[in-house]
Amino acid sequence: MNRVLAREQLSNDVFLMRVEAPLIAQARQPGQFILLSIDQDYGERIPLTIADADTEEGSITLIFQRVGATTRQLAQLAPGDSIAALVGPLGLPTHIENFGHVVCVGGGIGVAPLHPIIQGLKAAGNRLTIIVGARNRDLIILEDRMRALADNLIICTDDGSAGRKALVTEPLRELCESPDRPDLAVAIGPPIMMKFCSETTRPFAVKTLVSLNTIMVDGTGMCGGCRVTVGGQTKFVCVDGPEFDGHLVDFDGMMKRLQAYRPQEKDALDRWHQDHTCRLTSQENT
Amino acid sequence: MSYQSPVLLAEEARTLRAQLAQRSDELKRKDRVALPMQEMPAQPPEVRRGNTSEVALGYCEDQARVEAERCLACKKKPCVDGCPVGIDIPAFITAISQGEYQLAVGIIKQTSLLPAICGRVCPQETQCQATCTVGTILKDPEQSVAIGRLERFVADWERENGEVALPAVKPDTGRKVAVIGSGPAGLVVAADVRREGHAVTVFEAFHKFGGVMLYGIPEFRLPKAIVAREIDTLRQMGVQLVPNFVVGRTRTLHQLLNEDGYDAIFVGTGAGLPKFMHIEGEDLIGVFSANEYLTRANLMRAYEKGKAATPIVSSRRVAVLGGGNVAMDAARTALRLGAEEVHLVYRRTEKEMPARVEEVAHAREEGVNFHLLQNVTRILGDETGRTTSVECLRYELGEPDASGRRRPVPIEGSEFNMPVDTVIVAIGNTSNPLIKQTTPELETTRWGTLVADENGLTTMPRVFAGGDIVLGAATVILAMGQGRKAAAAINQLLAQ
């Protein structure tokens, strides 16, 4: 169960894993996510978006960034290893139809959850402008896939090491101002990027979907930890989302809540580093 | 009820039992009524608030024998009417008084599958013990025969001393039933349907089985080993248990019925999204639903700091909003996680609290501060979004409302501030939306619970439901009662 079939390092901290999960591969739709845990007794449940699936192989593709203790441990799994618990697909699927011209903005690792949505939009006959942003050239992922799916691909980096030296909001604004104004925008990336993309499209009344990744425990509509204010109402990302109208999301409130466990997360990471260093040292000694 | 040491309770019971044994004549009604109710031995409050071991230690044999003698075995049997599953209570208590513990367990198990669990978590004082003749004679329902403690005694006795008899399973019928959710309702359905020889698969969304008995009710009230034991029994009966499987998402009800060959389905997915107060500040850091707080602590074992990867806040001053069992569980969990002060804020008086009397008493003994006739009106935080205090409003009892209870009325201008860093909201749940989202033909009430008839049949053929998904937030025993009925209906359907 949940065997890792392949593992690939996409950049310094970003990994791609193909995991055996035939039922999830069959059931998943664009926009949905899974929860996984790497220890049956003491593991934490973390949400990850499904980047791709292969029903013939019975696998799903996960792309994740090594940030905390759990993602670090996950990154260490090799083909043949198993993930202790994997559940999904969760969340409401993306509403897909032929909108006309859709602009898809992916920031950093946000390109991964965007990928199946882009595939779906493409299959529905939409014309796609894809904006990919990253801090630098090394952090751009899935560039070839994006190029293959896009009618127009725009790459931006903060330092200009690839594409335009710009934030993703610049080409997005230009696009909204142009005669070729998009009928829909989909923006997935860090909360601050999604916030500013939503602010960019708001004056042009271009509907903007964002995909939120809040703190979750059960992910099945029970704990309420993932709550976020949307249009003045309390919504639950796990069962009402993960996609919401970016013009209605209270991003500032959400970003504050994402800081809730910073001290504990730092402790966990310190512990991980300590264990890791100890193990390395003891290996060196033998 | 003040705390008494287990040693003392055991000594008193031993003396009393010896006296009873010396009597040559049969005990008269008034002798029985005069026997003192046996208190539940418990860990000392100052000790237990620092550990997660079970608080109530269970009767010793002497206590059980004395308590059993208090039962009049009256003809009216009001206790049986008060039990949601109709256990023959006088019969099992009589068996205890004769030292026939195995027989006693057998009598309970004819109607209730999980006595070790129900003996611990049932609200007996509002059910079987509410109308007990002994309590009526003594004009104090709290002096009723301690039926729940006796139930727990024999269930524990069986687990520790005897072979737990595996329920007999009839030969395979070739029919298949899916049970969704492994909480109290689902487990009962799984057992009852499997006994008829049908194949049963239990699908659970979490990585562990037991539902609310695992994620919600804390270890100190219901040890997880007891739940695990019941799950094992099901496994030995041949029930298939599948974790990490969200019906409605991993597979839909339609797929289970039409593609995977299930002949019937029982939906026992339990309570869902927590209710919030909808007051200012509820999104601040440090504000949790009781569901989240308890799930982190119980299922994800966040109380084992350094081992568990799931973090939990380090709280110093905690406010718990609500007066039910979940509120008590959250308050007592907070103490065990190291909170210096825990304040429970409830809008009405203690009389109206839905929590079990024993849990309220235990919480008090452990040092939870009760703020009755008060309500939190807003939650205040600092510039980083962290909770710093709650604003409370005082209430007084006004005129009786339609239910005859005196309605709490806010006292104007009585607002005051209570500094806290954590707020736990324990005011109930709505129902789980997952199955409904992918099964449009399942009708729901305006509270989001599934519509089901008295046998648990939903608006979709061959699909039954029970427990909190139908009842809203209820109790373990009511869920089991519904599971019983639904299982009978499923067995009847499959016999056709």
PDB file of C-alpha atoms in Angstrom, chain A residues 56-242:
ATOM      1  CA  GLU A  56      -3.066   2.580 -15.707  1.00  0.00           C
ATOM      2  CA  GLU A  57      -0.135   2.509 -13.348  1.00  0.00           C
ATOM      3  CA  GLY A  58      -2.506   3.203 -10.448  1.00  0.00           C
ATOM      4  CA  SER A  59      -0.372   6.060  -9.194  1.00  0.00           C
ATOM      5  CA  ILE A  60      -0.624   9.671  -8.198  1.00  0.00           C
ATOM      6  CA  THR A  61       2.095  12.295  -8.440  1.00  0.00           C
ATOM      7  CA  LEU A  62       2.895  14.483  -5.477  1.00  0.00           C
ATOM      8  CA  ILE A  63       5.170  17.486  -5.659  1.00  0.00           C
ATOM      9  CA  PHE A  64       6.246  18.990  -2.367  1.00  0.00           C
ATOM     10  CA  GLN A  65       8.718  21.373  -0.914  1.00  0.00           C
ATOM     11  CA  ARG A  66      11.013  20.343   1.913  1.00  0.00           C
ATOM     12  CA  VAL A  67      10.060  22.853   4.609  1.00  0.00           C
ATOM     13  CA  GLY A  68       9.168  21.184   7.895  1.00  0.00           C
ATOM     14  CA  ALA A  69      10.068  17.991   9.702  1.00  0.00           C
ATOM     15  CA  THR A  70       7.444  15.850   7.957  1.00  0.00           C
ATOM     16  CA  THR A  71       8.275  16.964   4.413  1.00  0.00           C
ATOM     17  CA  ARG A  72      11.953  16.404   5.174  1.00  0.00           C
ATOM     18  CA  GLN A  73      11.238  12.832   6.253  1.00  0.00           C
ATOM     19  CA  LEU A  74       9.003  12.349   3.235  1.00  0.00           C
ATOM     20  CA  ALA A  75      11.809  13.516   0.964  1.00  0.00           C
ATOM     21  CA  GLN A  76      14.008  10.774   2.368  1.00  0.00           C
ATOM     22  CA  LEU A  77      11.708   7.966   1.263  1.00  0.00           C
ATOM     23  CA  ALA A  78      13.069   5.959  -1.649  1.00  0.00           C
ATOM     24  CA  PRO A  79      11.275   3.886  -4.288  1.00  0.00           C
ATOM     25  CA  GLY A  80       9.935   0.766  -2.578  1.00  0.00           C
ATOM     26  CA  ASP A  81       9.293   2.525   0.739  1.00  0.00           C
ATOM     27  CA  SER A  82       5.708   3.000   1.853  1.00  0.00           C
ATOM     28  CA  ILE A  83       3.862   6.037   3.134  1.00  0.00           C
ATOM     29  CA  ALA A  84       2.145   5.038   6.386  1.00  0.00           C
ATOM     30  CA  ALA A  85      -1.194   6.676   5.631  1.00  0.00           C
ATOM     31  CA  LEU A  86      -2.527   8.242   2.470  1.00  0.00           C
ATOM     32  CA  VAL A  87      -6.135   9.349   2.112  1.00  0.00           C
ATOM     33  CA  GLY A  88      -8.048  11.093  -0.621  1.00  0.00           C
ATOM     34  CA  PRO A  89      -8.973  12.564  -2.935  1.00  0.00           C
ATOM     35  CA  LEU A  90     -10.295  15.346  -0.721  1.00  0.00           C
ATOM     36  CA  GLY A  91     -11.854  18.727  -1.361  1.00  0.00           C
ATOM     37  CA  LEU A  92     -14.229  19.895  -4.040  1.00  0.00           C
ATOM     38  CA  PRO A  93     -12.959  19.485  -7.616  1.00  0.00           C
ATOM     39  CA  THR A  94     -12.306  22.559  -9.740  1.00  0.00           C
ATOM     40  CA  HIS A  95     -15.303  23.690 -11.742  1.00  0.00           C
ATOM     41  CA  ILE A  96     -14.132  23.261 -15.314  1.00  0.00           C
ATOM     42  CA  GLU A  97     -15.838  24.440 -18.472  1.00  0.00           C
ATOM     43  CA  ASN A  98     -14.913  26.412 -21.559  1.00  0.00           C
ATOM     44  CA  PHE A  99     -14.538  29.926 -20.182  1.00  0.00           C
ATOM     45  CA  GLY A 100     -12.662  31.216 -23.247  1.00  0.00           C
ATOM     46  CA  HIS A 101      -9.366  32.803 -22.316  1.00  0.00           C
ATOM     47  CA  VAL A 102      -8.008  31.715 -18.931  1.00  0.00           C
ATOM     48  CA  VAL A 103      -4.855  33.017 -17.280  1.00  0.00           C
ATOM     49  CA  CYS A 104      -3.197  30.591 -14.875  1.00  0.00           C
ATOM     50  CA  VAL A 105      -0.641  31.967 -12.462  1.00  0.00           C
ATOM     51  CA  GLY A 106       1.656  29.598 -10.586  1.00  0.00           C
ATOM     52  CA  GLY A 107       4.090  30.818  -7.978  1.00  0.00           C
ATOM     53  CA  GLY A 108       6.951  28.535  -6.941  1.00  0.00           C
ATOM     54  CA  ILE A 109       5.610  25.141  -6.016  1.00  0.00           C
ATOM     55  CA  GLY A 110       2.079  26.403  -6.767  1.00  0.00           C
ATOM     56  CA  VAL A 111       2.692  25.241 -10.328  1.00  0.00           C
ATOM     57  CA  ALA A 112       2.197  21.661  -9.091  1.00  0.00           C
ATOM     58  CA  PRO A 113      -1.443  22.003  -7.938  1.00  0.00           C
ATOM     59  CA  LEU A 114      -2.064  24.175 -10.983  1.00  0.00           C
ATOM     60  CA  HIS A 115      -0.957  21.419 -13.357  1.00  0.00           C
ATOM     61  CA  PRO A 116      -4.090  19.200 -13.289  1.00  0.00           C
ATOM     62  CA  ILE A 117      -6.334  22.271 -13.407  1.00  0.00           C
ATOM     63  CA  ILE A 118      -4.499  23.466 -16.509  1.00  0.00           C
ATOM     64  CA  GLN A 119      -4.858  19.999 -18.041  1.00  0.00           C
ATOM     65  CA  GLY A 120      -8.594  20.098 -17.348  1.00  0.00           C
ATOM     66  CA  LEU A 121      -9.018  23.619 -18.696  1.00  0.00           C
ATOM     67  CA  LYS A 122      -7.046  22.737 -21.803  1.00  0.00           C
ATOM     68  CA  ALA A 123      -9.155  19.634 -22.416  1.00  0.00           C
ATOM     69  CA  ALA A 124     -12.301  21.771 -22.090  1.00  0.00           C
ATOM     70  CA  GLY A 125     -11.069  23.928 -24.969  1.00  0.00           C
ATOM     71  CA  ASN A 126      -9.865  27.032 -23.128  1.00  0.00           C
ATOM     72  CA  ARG A 127      -7.132  29.265 -24.509  1.00  0.00           C
ATOM     73  CA  LEU A 128      -4.460  29.429 -21.841  1.00  0.00           C
ATOM     74  CA  THR A 129      -1.993  32.076 -20.811  1.00  0.00           C
ATOM     75  CA  ILE A 130       0.284  30.635 -18.160  1.00  0.00           C
ATOM     76  CA  ILE A 131       2.393  32.832 -15.915  1.00  0.00           C
ATOM     77  CA  VAL A 132       5.049  31.002 -13.929  1.00  0.00           C
ATOM     78  CA  GLY A 133       6.925  32.841 -11.225  1.00  0.00           C
ATOM     79  CA  ALA A 134       9.833  31.889  -9.000  1.00  0.00           C
ATOM     80  CA  ARG A 135      12.561  33.560  -6.988  1.00  0.00           C
ATOM     81  CA  ASN A 136      15.187  32.350  -9.430  1.00  0.00           C
ATOM     82  CA  ARG A 137      15.722  30.070 -12.384  1.00  0.00           C
ATOM     83  CA  ASP A 138      16.525  26.980 -10.269  1.00  0.00           C
ATOM     84  CA  LEU A 139      13.166  27.143  -8.522  1.00  0.00           C
ATOM     85  CA  ILE A 140      11.055  26.917 -11.662  1.00  0.00           C
ATOM     86  CA  ILE A 141       9.361  23.537 -11.871  1.00  0.00           C
ATOM     87  CA  LEU A 142       7.450  21.738 -14.624  1.00  0.00           C
ATOM     88  CA  GLU A 143       8.526  24.288 -17.218  1.00  0.00           C
ATOM     89  CA  ASP A 144       8.313  21.811 -20.117  1.00  0.00           C
ATOM     90  CA  ARG A 145       4.826  20.687 -19.121  1.00  0.00           C
ATOM     91  CA  MET A 146       3.687  24.283 -18.892  1.00  0.00           C
ATOM     92  CA  ARG A 147       5.194  25.095 -22.272  1.00  0.00           C
ATOM     93  CA  ALA A 148       3.376  22.135 -23.812  1.00  0.00           C
ATOM     94  CA  LEU A 149       0.004  23.158 -22.360  1.00  0.00           C
ATOM     95  CA  ALA A 150       0.189  26.931 -22.738  1.00  0.00           C
ATOM     96  CA  ASP A 151      -0.896  28.991 -25.689  1.00  0.00           C
ATOM     97  CA  ASN A 152       1.285  31.675 -24.225  1.00  0.00           C
ATOM     98  CA  LEU A 153       3.835  31.040 -21.465  1.00  0.00           C
ATOM     99  CA  ILE A 154       5.307  33.895 -19.459  1.00  0.00           C
ATOM    100  CA  ILE A 155       8.123  33.192 -17.043  1.00  0.00           C
ATOM    101  CA  CYS A 156       9.074  35.674 -14.328  1.00  0.00           C
ATOM    102  CA  THR A 157      11.861  35.532 -11.785  1.00  0.00           C
ATOM    103  CA  ASP A 158      12.619  37.908  -8.938  1.00  0.00           C
ATOM    104  CA  ASP A 159      16.274  38.121  -9.968  1.00  0.00           C
ATOM    105  CA  GLY A 160      15.848  37.965 -13.734  1.00  0.00           C
ATOM    106  CA  SER A 161      17.799  34.707 -14.025  1.00  0.00           C
ATOM    107  CA  ALA A 162      15.064  33.395 -16.307  1.00  0.00           C
ATOM    108  CA  GLY A 163      12.321  35.142 -18.261  1.00  0.00           C
ATOM    109  CA  ARG A 164      11.247  38.569 -17.154  1.00  0.00           C
ATOM    110  CA  LYS A 165      12.638  40.158 -14.031  1.00  0.00           C
ATOM    111  CA  ALA A 166       9.255  40.828 -12.495  1.00  0.00           C
ATOM    112  CA  LEU A 167       6.622  39.676 -10.048  1.00  0.00           C
ATOM    113  CA  VAL A 168       3.805  37.639 -11.571  1.00  0.00           C
ATOM    114  CA  THR A 169       1.375  40.484 -10.940  1.00  0.00           C
ATOM    115  CA  GLU A 170       3.065  42.623 -13.613  1.00  0.00           C
ATOM    116  CA  PRO A 171       2.230  40.506 -16.669  1.00  0.00           C
ATOM    117  CA  LEU A 172      -1.117  39.705 -15.047  1.00  0.00           C
ATOM    118  CA  ARG A 173      -1.986  43.387 -14.872  1.00  0.00           C
ATOM    119  CA  GLU A 174      -0.815  43.982 -18.435  1.00  0.00           C
ATOM    120  CA  LEU A 175      -2.998  41.138 -19.587  1.00  0.00           C
ATOM    121  CA  CYS A 176      -6.030  42.544 -17.773  1.00  0.00           C
ATOM    122  CA  GLU A 177      -5.378  45.949 -19.344  1.00  0.00           C
ATOM    123  CA  SER A 178      -4.962  44.507 -22.843  1.00  0.00           C
ATOM    124  CA  PRO A 179      -7.801  43.953 -25.290  1.00  0.00           C
ATOM    125  CA  ASP A 180      -7.270  40.229 -24.670  1.00  0.00           C
ATOM    126  CA  ARG A 181      -8.556  40.467 -21.096  1.00  0.00           C
ATOM    127  CA  PRO A 182      -8.930  36.983 -19.604  1.00  0.00           C
ATOM    128  CA  ASP A 183     -12.358  35.567 -18.748  1.00  0.00           C
ATOM    129  CA  LEU A 184     -10.988  33.803 -15.698  1.00  0.00           C
ATOM    130  CA  ALA A 185      -7.830  33.834 -13.624  1.00  0.00           C
ATOM    131  CA  VAL A 186      -6.547  30.929 -11.534  1.00  0.00           C
ATOM    132  CA  ALA A 187      -3.749  31.825  -9.140  1.00  0.00           C
ATOM    133  CA  ILE A 188      -1.975  29.283  -6.957  1.00  0.00           C
ATOM    134  CA  GLY A 189       1.132  29.923  -4.920  1.00  0.00           C
ATOM    135  CA  PRO A 190       2.194  31.481  -1.636  1.00  0.00           C
ATOM    136  CA  PRO A 191      -0.685  33.295   0.157  1.00  0.00           C
ATOM    137  CA  ILE A 192       0.904  36.698  -0.414  1.00  0.00           C
ATOM    138  CA  MET A 193       1.116  36.021  -4.158  1.00  0.00           C
ATOM    139  CA  MET A 194      -2.527  34.908  -4.312  1.00  0.00           C
ATOM    140  CA  LYS A 195      -3.542  37.987  -2.369  1.00  0.00           C
ATOM    141  CA  PHE A 196      -1.789  40.342  -4.761  1.00  0.00           C
ATOM    142  CA  CYS A 197      -2.987  38.488  -7.849  1.00  0.00           C
ATOM    143  CA  SER A 198      -6.536  38.896  -6.528  1.00  0.00           C
ATOM    144  CA  GLU A 199      -5.910  42.601  -5.895  1.00  0.00           C
ATOM    145  CA  THR A 200      -4.514  42.936  -9.425  1.00  0.00           C
ATOM    146  CA  THR A 201      -7.560  41.437 -11.129  1.00  0.00           C
ATOM    147  CA  ARG A 202     -10.168  43.030  -8.856  1.00  0.00           C
ATOM    148  CA  PRO A 203     -10.380  46.429 -10.631  1.00  0.00           C
ATOM    149  CA  PHE A 204     -10.874  44.602 -13.925  1.00  0.00           C
ATOM    150  CA  ALA A 205     -13.591  42.334 -12.481  1.00  0.00           C
ATOM    151  CA  VAL A 206     -11.773  39.262 -13.750  1.00  0.00           C
ATOM    152  CA  LYS A 207     -13.003  36.395 -11.605  1.00  0.00           C
ATOM    153  CA  THR A 208     -10.024  34.871  -9.813  1.00  0.00           C
ATOM    154  CA  LEU A 209      -9.838  31.428  -8.278  1.00  0.00           C
ATOM    155  CA  VAL A 210      -7.268  30.711  -5.605  1.00  0.00           C
ATOM    156  CA  SER A 211      -6.445  27.382  -3.932  1.00  0.00           C
ATOM    157  CA  LEU A 212      -5.845  27.660  -0.194  1.00  0.00           C
ATOM    158  CA  ASN A 213      -3.542  25.486   1.837  1.00  0.00           C
ATOM    159  CA  THR A 214      -4.417  26.123   5.467  1.00  0.00           C
ATOM    160  CA  ILE A 215      -3.557  24.110   8.559  1.00  0.00           C
ATOM    161  CA  MET A 216      -5.554  20.878   8.628  1.00  0.00           C
ATOM    162  CA  VAL A 217      -5.801  17.969  11.014  1.00  0.00           C
ATOM    163  CA  ASP A 218      -8.467  15.563   9.796  1.00  0.00           C
ATOM    164  CA  GLY A 219      -9.191  17.106   6.399  1.00  0.00           C
ATOM    165  CA  THR A 220     -12.650  15.526   6.269  1.00  0.00           C
ATOM    166  CA  GLY A 221     -14.856  18.225   7.728  1.00  0.00           C
ATOM    167  CA  MET A 222     -14.542  17.501  11.407  1.00  0.00           C
ATOM    168  CA  CYS A 223     -11.953  19.638  13.188  1.00  0.00           C
ATOM    169  CA  GLY A 224     -12.488  23.119  11.794  1.00  0.00           C
ATOM    170  CA  GLY A 225      -8.796  24.011  11.980  1.00  0.00           C
ATOM    171  CA  CYS A 226      -8.714  24.973   8.291  1.00  0.00           C
ATOM    172  CA  ARG A 227     -11.383  27.654   8.645  1.00  0.00           C
ATOM    173  CA  VAL A 228     -11.008  30.833   6.698  1.00  0.00           C
ATOM    174  CA  THR A 229     -13.239  33.853   6.226  1.00  0.00           C
ATOM    175  CA  VAL A 230     -14.634  34.155   2.707  1.00  0.00           C
ATOM    176  CA  GLY A 231     -17.089  36.933   1.938  1.00  0.00           C
ATOM    177  CA  GLY A 232     -17.603  37.462   5.680  1.00  0.00           C
ATOM    178  CA  GLN A 233     -18.546  33.822   6.257  1.00  0.00           C
ATOM    179  CA  THR A 234     -16.597  31.058   7.958  1.00  0.00           C
ATOM    180  CA  LYS A 235     -15.636  28.443   5.363  1.00  0.00           C
ATOM    181  CA  PHE A 236     -13.741  25.201   5.777  1.00  0.00           C
ATOM    182  CA  VAL A 237     -10.989  24.657   3.238  1.00  0.00           C
ATOM    183  CA  CYS A 238     -11.165  20.842   3.458  1.00  0.00           C
ATOM    184  CA  VAL A 239     -14.816  20.480   2.489  1.00  0.00           C
ATOM    185  CA  ASP A 240     -15.886  23.883   1.119  1.00  0.00           C
ATOM    186  CA  GLY A 241     -12.602  24.377  -0.781  1.00  0.00           C
ATOM    187  CA  PRO A 242      -9.733  24.296  -1.397  1.00  0.00           C
TER     188      PRO A 242
END
